[in-house]
Tab-separated table of C-alpha atoms and ligand atoms in Angstrom:
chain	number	residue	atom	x	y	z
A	22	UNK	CA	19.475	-66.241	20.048
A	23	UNK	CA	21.311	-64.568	22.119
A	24	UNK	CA	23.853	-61.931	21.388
A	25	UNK	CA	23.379	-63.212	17.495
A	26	UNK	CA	22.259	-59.579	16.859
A	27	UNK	CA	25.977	-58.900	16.749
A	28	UNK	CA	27.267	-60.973	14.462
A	29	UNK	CA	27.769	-59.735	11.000
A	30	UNK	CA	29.551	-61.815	8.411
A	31	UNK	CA	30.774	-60.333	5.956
A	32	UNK	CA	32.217	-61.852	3.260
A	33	UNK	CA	35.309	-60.301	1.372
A	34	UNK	CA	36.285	-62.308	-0.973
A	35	UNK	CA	32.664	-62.596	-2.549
A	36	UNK	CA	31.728	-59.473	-4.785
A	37	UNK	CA	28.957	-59.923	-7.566
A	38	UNK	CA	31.673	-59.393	-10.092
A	39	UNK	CA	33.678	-62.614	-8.508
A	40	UNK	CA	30.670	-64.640	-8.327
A	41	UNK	CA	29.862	-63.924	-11.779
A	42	UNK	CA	33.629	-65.037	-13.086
A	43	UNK	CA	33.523	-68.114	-10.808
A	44	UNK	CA	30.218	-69.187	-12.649
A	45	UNK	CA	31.499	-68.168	-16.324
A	46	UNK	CA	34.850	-70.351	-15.811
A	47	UNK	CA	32.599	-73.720	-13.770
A	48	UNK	CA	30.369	-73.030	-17.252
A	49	UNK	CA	33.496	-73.107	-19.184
A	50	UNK	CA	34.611	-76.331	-17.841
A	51	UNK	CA	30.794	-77.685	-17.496
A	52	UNK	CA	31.365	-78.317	-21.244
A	53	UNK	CA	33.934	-80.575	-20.700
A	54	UNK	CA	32.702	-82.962	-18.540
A	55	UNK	CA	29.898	-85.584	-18.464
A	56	UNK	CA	29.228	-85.461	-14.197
A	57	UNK	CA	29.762	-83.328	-12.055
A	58	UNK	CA	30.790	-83.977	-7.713
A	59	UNK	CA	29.542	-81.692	-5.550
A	60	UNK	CA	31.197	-81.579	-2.314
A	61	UNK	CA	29.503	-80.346	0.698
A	62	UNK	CA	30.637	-80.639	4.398
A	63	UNK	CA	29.230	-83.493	6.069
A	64	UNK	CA	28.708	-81.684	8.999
A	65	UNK	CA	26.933	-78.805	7.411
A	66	UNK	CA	25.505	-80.331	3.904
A	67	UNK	CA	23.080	-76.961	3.691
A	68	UNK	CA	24.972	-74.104	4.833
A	69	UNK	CA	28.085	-75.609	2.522
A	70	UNK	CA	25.890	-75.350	-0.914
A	71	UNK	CA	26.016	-73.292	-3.204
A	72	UNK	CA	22.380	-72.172	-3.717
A	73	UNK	CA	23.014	-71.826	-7.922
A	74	UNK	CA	24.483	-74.649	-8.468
A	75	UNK	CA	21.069	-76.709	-10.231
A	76	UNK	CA	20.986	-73.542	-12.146
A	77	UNK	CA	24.862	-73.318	-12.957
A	78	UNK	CA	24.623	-77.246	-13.785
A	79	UNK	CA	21.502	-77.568	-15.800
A	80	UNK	CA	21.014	-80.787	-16.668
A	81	UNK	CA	24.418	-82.336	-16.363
A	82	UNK	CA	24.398	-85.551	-13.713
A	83	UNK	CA	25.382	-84.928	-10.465
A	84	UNK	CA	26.995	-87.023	-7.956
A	85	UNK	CA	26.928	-85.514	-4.209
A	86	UNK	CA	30.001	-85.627	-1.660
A	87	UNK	CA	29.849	-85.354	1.776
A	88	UNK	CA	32.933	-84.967	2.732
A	89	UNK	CA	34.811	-84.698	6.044
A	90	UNK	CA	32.912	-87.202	7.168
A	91	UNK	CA	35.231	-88.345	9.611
A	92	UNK	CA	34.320	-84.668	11.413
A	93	UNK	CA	30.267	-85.657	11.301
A	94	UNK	CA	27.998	-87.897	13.323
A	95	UNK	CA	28.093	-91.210	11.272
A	96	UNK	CA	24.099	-91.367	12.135
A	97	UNK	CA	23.576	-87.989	10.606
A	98	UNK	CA	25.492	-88.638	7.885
A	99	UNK	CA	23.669	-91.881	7.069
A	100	UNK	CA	20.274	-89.995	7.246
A	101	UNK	CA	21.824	-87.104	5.063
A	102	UNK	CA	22.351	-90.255	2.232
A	103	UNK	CA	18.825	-91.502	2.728
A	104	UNK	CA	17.414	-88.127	2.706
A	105	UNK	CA	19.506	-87.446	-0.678
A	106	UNK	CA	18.516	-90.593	-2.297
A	107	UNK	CA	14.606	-89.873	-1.551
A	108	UNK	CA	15.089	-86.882	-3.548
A	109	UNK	CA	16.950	-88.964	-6.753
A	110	UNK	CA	20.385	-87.515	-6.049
A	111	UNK	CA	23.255	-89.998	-5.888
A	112	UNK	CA	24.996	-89.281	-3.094
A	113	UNK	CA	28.107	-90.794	-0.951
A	114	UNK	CA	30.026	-90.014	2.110
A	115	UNK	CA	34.185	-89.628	2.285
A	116	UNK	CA	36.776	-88.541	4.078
A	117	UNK	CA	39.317	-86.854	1.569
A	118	UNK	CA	41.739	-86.473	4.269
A	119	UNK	CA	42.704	-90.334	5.115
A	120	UNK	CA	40.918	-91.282	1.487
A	121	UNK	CA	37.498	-93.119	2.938
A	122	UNK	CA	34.775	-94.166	0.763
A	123	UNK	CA	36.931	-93.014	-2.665
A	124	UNK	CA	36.073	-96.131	-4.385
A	125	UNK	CA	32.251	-95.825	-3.788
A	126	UNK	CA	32.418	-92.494	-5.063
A	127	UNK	CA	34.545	-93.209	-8.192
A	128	UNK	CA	31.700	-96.192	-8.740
A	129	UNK	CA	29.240	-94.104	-8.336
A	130	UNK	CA	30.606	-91.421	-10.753
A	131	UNK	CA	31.250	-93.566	-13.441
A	132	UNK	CA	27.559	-94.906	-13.327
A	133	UNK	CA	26.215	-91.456	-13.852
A	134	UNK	CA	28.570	-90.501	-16.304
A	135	UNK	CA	28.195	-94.029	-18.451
A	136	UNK	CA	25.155	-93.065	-20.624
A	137	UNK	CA	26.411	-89.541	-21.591
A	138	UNK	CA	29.826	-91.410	-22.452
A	139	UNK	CA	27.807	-93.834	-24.682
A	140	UNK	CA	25.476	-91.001	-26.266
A	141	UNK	CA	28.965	-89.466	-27.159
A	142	UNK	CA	30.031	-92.710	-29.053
A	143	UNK	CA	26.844	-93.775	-30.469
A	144	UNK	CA	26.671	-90.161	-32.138
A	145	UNK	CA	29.931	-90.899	-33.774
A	146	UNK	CA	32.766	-89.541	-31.606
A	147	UNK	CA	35.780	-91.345	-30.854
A	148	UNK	CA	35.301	-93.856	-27.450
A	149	UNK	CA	37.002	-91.823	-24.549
A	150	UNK	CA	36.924	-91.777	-20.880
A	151	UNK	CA	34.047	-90.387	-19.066
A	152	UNK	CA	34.817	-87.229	-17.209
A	153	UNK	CA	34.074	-85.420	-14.279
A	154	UNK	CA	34.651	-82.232	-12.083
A	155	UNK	CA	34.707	-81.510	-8.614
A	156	UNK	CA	32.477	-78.399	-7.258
A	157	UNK	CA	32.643	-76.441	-4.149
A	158	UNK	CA	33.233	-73.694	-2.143
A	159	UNK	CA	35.791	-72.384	-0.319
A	160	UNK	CA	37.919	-75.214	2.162
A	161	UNK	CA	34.813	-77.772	1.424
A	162	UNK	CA	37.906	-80.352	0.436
A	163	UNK	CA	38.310	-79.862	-3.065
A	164	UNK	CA	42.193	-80.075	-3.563
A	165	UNK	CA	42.363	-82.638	-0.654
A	166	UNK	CA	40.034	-84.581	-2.584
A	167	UNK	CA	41.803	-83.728	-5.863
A	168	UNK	CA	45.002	-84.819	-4.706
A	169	UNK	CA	43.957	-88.316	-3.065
A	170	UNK	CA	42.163	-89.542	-5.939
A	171	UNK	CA	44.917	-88.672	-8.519
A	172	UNK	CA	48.029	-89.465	-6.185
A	173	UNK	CA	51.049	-90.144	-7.994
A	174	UNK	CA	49.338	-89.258	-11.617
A	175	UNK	CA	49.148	-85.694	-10.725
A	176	UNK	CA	52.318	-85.004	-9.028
A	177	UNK	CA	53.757	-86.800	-12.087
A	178	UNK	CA	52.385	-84.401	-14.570
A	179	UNK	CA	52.666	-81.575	-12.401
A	180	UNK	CA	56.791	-81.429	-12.520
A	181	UNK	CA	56.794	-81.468	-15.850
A	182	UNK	CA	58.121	-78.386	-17.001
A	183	UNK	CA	56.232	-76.599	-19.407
A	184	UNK	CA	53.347	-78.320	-19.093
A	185	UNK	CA	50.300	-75.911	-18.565
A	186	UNK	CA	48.510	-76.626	-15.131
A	187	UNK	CA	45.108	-75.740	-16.660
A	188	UNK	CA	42.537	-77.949	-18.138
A	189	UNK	CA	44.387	-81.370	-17.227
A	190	UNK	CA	42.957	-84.751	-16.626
A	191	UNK	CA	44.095	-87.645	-14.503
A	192	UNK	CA	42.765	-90.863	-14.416
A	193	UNK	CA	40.679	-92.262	-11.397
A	194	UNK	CA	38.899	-95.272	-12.447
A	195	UNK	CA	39.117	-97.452	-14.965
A	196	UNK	CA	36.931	-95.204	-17.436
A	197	UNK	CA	37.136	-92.042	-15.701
A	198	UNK	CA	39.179	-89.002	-15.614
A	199	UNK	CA	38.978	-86.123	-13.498
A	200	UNK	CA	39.950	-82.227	-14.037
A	201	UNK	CA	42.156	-80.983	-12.056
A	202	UNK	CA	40.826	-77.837	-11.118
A	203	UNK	CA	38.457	-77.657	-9.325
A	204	UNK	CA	35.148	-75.142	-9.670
A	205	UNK	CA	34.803	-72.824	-6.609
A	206	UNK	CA	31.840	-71.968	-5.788
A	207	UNK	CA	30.198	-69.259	-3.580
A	208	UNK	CA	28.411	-69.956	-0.054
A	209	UNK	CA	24.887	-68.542	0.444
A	210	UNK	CA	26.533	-65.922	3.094
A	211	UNK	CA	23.931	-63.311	2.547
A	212	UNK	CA	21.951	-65.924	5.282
A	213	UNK	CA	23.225	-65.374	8.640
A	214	UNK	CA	22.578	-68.490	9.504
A	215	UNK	CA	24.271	-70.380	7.106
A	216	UNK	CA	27.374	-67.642	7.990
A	217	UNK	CA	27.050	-68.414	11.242
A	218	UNK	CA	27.622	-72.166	10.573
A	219	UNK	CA	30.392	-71.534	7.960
A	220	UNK	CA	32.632	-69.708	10.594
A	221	UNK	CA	31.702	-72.831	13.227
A	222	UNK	CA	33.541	-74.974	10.959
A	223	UNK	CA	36.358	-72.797	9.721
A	224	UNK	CA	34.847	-71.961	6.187
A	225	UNK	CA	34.860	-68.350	6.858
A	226	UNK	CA	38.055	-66.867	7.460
A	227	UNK	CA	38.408	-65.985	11.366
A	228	UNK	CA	39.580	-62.754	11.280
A	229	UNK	CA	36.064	-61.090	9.521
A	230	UNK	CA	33.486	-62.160	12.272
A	231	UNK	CA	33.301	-61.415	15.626
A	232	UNK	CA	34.848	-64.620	17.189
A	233	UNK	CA	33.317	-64.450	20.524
A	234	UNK	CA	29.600	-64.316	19.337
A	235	UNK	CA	30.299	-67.294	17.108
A	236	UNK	CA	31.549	-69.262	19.944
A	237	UNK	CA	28.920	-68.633	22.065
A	238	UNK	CA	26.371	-69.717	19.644
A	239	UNK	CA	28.558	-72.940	18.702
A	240	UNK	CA	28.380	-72.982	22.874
A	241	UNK	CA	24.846	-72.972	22.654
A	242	UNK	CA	24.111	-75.221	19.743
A	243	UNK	CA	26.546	-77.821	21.136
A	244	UNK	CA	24.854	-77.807	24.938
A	245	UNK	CA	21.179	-78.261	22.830
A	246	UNK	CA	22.375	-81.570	21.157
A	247	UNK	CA	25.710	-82.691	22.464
A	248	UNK	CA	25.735	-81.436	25.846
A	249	UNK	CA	27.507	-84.483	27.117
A	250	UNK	CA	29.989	-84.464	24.570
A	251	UNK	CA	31.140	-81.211	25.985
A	252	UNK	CA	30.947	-82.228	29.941
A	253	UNK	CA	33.292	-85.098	29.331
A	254	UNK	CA	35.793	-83.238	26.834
A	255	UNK	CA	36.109	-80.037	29.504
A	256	UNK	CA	35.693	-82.063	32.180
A	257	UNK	CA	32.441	-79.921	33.686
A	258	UNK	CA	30.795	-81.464	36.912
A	259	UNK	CA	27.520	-79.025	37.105
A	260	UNK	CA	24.817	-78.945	34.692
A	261	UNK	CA	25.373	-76.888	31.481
A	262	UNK	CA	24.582	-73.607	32.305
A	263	UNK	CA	22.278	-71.886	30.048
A	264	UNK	CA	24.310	-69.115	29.559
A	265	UNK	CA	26.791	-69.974	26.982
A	266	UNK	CA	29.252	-66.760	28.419
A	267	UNK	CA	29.008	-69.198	31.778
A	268	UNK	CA	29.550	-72.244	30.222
A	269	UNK	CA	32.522	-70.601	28.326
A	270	UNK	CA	34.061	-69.142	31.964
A	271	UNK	CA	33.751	-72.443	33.133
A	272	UNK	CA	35.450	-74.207	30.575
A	273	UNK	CA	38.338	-71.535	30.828
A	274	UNK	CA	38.203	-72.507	34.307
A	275	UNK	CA	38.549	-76.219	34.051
A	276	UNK	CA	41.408	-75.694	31.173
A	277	UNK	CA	43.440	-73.167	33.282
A	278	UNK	CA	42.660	-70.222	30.691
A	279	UNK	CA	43.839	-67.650	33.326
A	280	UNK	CA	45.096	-63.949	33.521
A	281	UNK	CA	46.725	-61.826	35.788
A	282	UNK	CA	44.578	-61.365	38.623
A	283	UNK	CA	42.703	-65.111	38.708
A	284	UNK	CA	40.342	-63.866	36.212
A	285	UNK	CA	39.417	-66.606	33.120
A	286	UNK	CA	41.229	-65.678	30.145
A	287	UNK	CA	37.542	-65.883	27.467
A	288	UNK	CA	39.565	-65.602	24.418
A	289	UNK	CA	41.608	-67.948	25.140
A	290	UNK	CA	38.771	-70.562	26.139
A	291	UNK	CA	37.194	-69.522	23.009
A	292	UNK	CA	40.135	-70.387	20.773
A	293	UNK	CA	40.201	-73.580	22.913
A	294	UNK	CA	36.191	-73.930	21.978
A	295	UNK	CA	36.973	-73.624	18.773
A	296	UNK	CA	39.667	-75.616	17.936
A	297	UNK	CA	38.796	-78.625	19.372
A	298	UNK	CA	35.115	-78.559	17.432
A	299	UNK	CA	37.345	-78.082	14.180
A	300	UNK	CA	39.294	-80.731	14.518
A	301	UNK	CA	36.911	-83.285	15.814
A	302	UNK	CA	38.245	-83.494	19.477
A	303	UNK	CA	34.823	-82.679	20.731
A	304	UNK	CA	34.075	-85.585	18.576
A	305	UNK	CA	31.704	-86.012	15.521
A	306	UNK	CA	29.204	-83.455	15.470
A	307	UNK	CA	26.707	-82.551	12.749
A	308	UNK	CA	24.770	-78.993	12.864
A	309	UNK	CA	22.358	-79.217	10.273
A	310	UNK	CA	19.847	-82.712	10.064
A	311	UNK	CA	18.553	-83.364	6.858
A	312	UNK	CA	14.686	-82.267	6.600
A	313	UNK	CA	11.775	-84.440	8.364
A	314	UNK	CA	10.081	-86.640	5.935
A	315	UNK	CA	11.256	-86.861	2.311
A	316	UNK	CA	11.589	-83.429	0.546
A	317	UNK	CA	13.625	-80.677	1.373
B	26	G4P	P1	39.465	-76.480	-0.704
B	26	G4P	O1	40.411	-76.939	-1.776
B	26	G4P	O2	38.051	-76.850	-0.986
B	26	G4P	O3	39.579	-75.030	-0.372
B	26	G4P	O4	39.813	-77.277	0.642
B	26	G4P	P2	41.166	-78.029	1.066
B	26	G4P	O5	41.323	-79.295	0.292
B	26	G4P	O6	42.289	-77.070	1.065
B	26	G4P	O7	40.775	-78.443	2.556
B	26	G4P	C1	40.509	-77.473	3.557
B	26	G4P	C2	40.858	-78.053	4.917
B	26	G4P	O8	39.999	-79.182	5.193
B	26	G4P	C3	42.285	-78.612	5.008
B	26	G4P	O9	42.721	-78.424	6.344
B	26	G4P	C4	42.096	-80.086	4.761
B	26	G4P	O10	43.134	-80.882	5.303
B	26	G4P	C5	40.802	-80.324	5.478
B	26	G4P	N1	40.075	-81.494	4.964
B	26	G4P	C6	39.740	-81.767	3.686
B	26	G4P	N2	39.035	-82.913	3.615
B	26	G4P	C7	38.925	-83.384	4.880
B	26	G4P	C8	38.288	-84.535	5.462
B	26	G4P	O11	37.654	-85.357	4.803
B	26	G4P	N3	38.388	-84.645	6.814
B	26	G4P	C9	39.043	-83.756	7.575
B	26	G4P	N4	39.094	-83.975	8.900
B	26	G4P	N5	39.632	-82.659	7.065
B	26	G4P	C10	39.581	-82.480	5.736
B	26	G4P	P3	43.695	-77.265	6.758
B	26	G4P	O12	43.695	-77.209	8.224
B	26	G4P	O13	43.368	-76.040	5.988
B	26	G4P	O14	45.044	-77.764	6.243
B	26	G4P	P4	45.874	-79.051	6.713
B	26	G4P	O15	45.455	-79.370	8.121
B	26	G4P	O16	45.525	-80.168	5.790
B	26	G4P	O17	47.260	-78.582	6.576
């Protein structure tokens, strides 16, 4: 691709001495619960995975999340499900921002949950709620998602003076309670194309990559599959051009991204570029399709 030789991601928030703490305190906390939610971006399910986390896991039950699936093509996110279930993973879609599809999910968890709850009371211990924990990296959702399924419990709890804020439950079903902390996990950003699709969505903090080649291959992407999308939203009358730097003048152009002189102001189209794909402007939009056929 096309100026992709220039990107480097790196990540600085990752060393191995990070990821390893992250995994000992989700393995902590593993103990505790009977499932576990894994929330990916709906919009990138692949690149937002953690590629551990079967291993981290083990056999505990997992439910998969999809969130921000307000931000995702509804088809692709439909396929992602049917794609997810042909591989036995329970999977739903939500939007944690306006609380979508919470219900489903809080079904769904308790299902999975249910015979390690029973094992637990059949062995002797005392009948309790099932419990669960939410996993994830790094602006995937988790607190959003934290904080609309335990609404008024948490804040509740929270004020209370002297109460510690680790290893606390609130209740979000009728037999289910949910930590609230979540697990952050790490993103697979040794792949540079699963960077490259962290720092389309805003996953990667902007200020470590080069912006410009990472709008210009969002440009690119984005003219492949939703090339109409972006003639309507910048208001282009010619064809895309194949150049993404073009299409990028021209959409400075058309938005009146000028400096001194009459020449297009490209950062500022590219902060234009990549706002409104963050935010959904540009409309739902999914970069990575699940697999053809069944398996991944
Ligand atoms: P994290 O704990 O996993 O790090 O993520 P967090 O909940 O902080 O969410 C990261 C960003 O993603 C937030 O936006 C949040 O509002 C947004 N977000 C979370 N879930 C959804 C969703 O389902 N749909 C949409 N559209 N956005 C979602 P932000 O810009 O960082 O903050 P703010 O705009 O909420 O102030």
């Amino acid at each position: 691709m096309e100026r992709e030789e220039r990107l480097d991601v790196p990540n600085l928030q990752w060393f191995p001495g990070h990821m390893k703490k992250a995994q000992r305190l989700i393995e902590e906390n593993l103990k505790l619960v009977d499932v576990v939610l894994e929330l990916l971006d709906a919009r990138v399910p692949v690149a937002s995975a953690n590629p551990m986390l079967a291993e981290i896991i083990k056999d505990k039950p997992r439910l998969v999340v999809l969130n921000k699936s307000d931000l995702a093509d509804p088809a692709a996110t439909k396929a992602w499900l049917e794609s997810l279930a042909s591989r036995g993973l329970k999977a739903v879609a939500v939007d944690a921002q306006k609380g979508k599809g919470l219900k489903a999910l809080v079904r769904e968890a308790e299902e999975l949950a249910r015979p390690r709850a029973e094992k637990f009371v059949k062995a002797g211990g005392k009948a309790r709620a099932a419990r669960c924990m939410i996993l994830g990296i790094p602006n995937v959702g988790k607190s959003s998602l934290i904080n609309r399924l335990a609404g008024a419990a948490r804040t509740k709890t929270a004020d209370k003076p002297g109460v510690t804020r680790a290893k606390q439950w609130v209740k979000i079903g009728s037999s289910l309670d949910l930590l609230d902390t979540p697990g952050i996990l790490w993103p697979k950003f040794e792949d540079k194309e699963v960077g490259l699709r962290l720092a389309f969505t805003g996953a990667i903090n902007d200020n470590i990559y080069d912006r410009e080649a990472v709008v210009l291959i969002l440009l690119q992407v984005l003219g492949k599959r939703y090339a109409e999308r972006l003639r309507e939203r910048f208001k282009l009358k010619e064809d895309i051009p194949e150049r993404p730097m073009e299409l990028l003048a021209l959409i400075g152009r058309n938005r009146g991204c000028l400096v001194k002189g009459g020449e297009i102001d490209l950062e500022k189209a590219q902060n234009i570029v990549l706002q409104e794909f963050r935010s959904g402007r540009l409309g739902s939009v999914t970069l990575e399709m699940p697999p053809e056929g069944k398996k991944e």
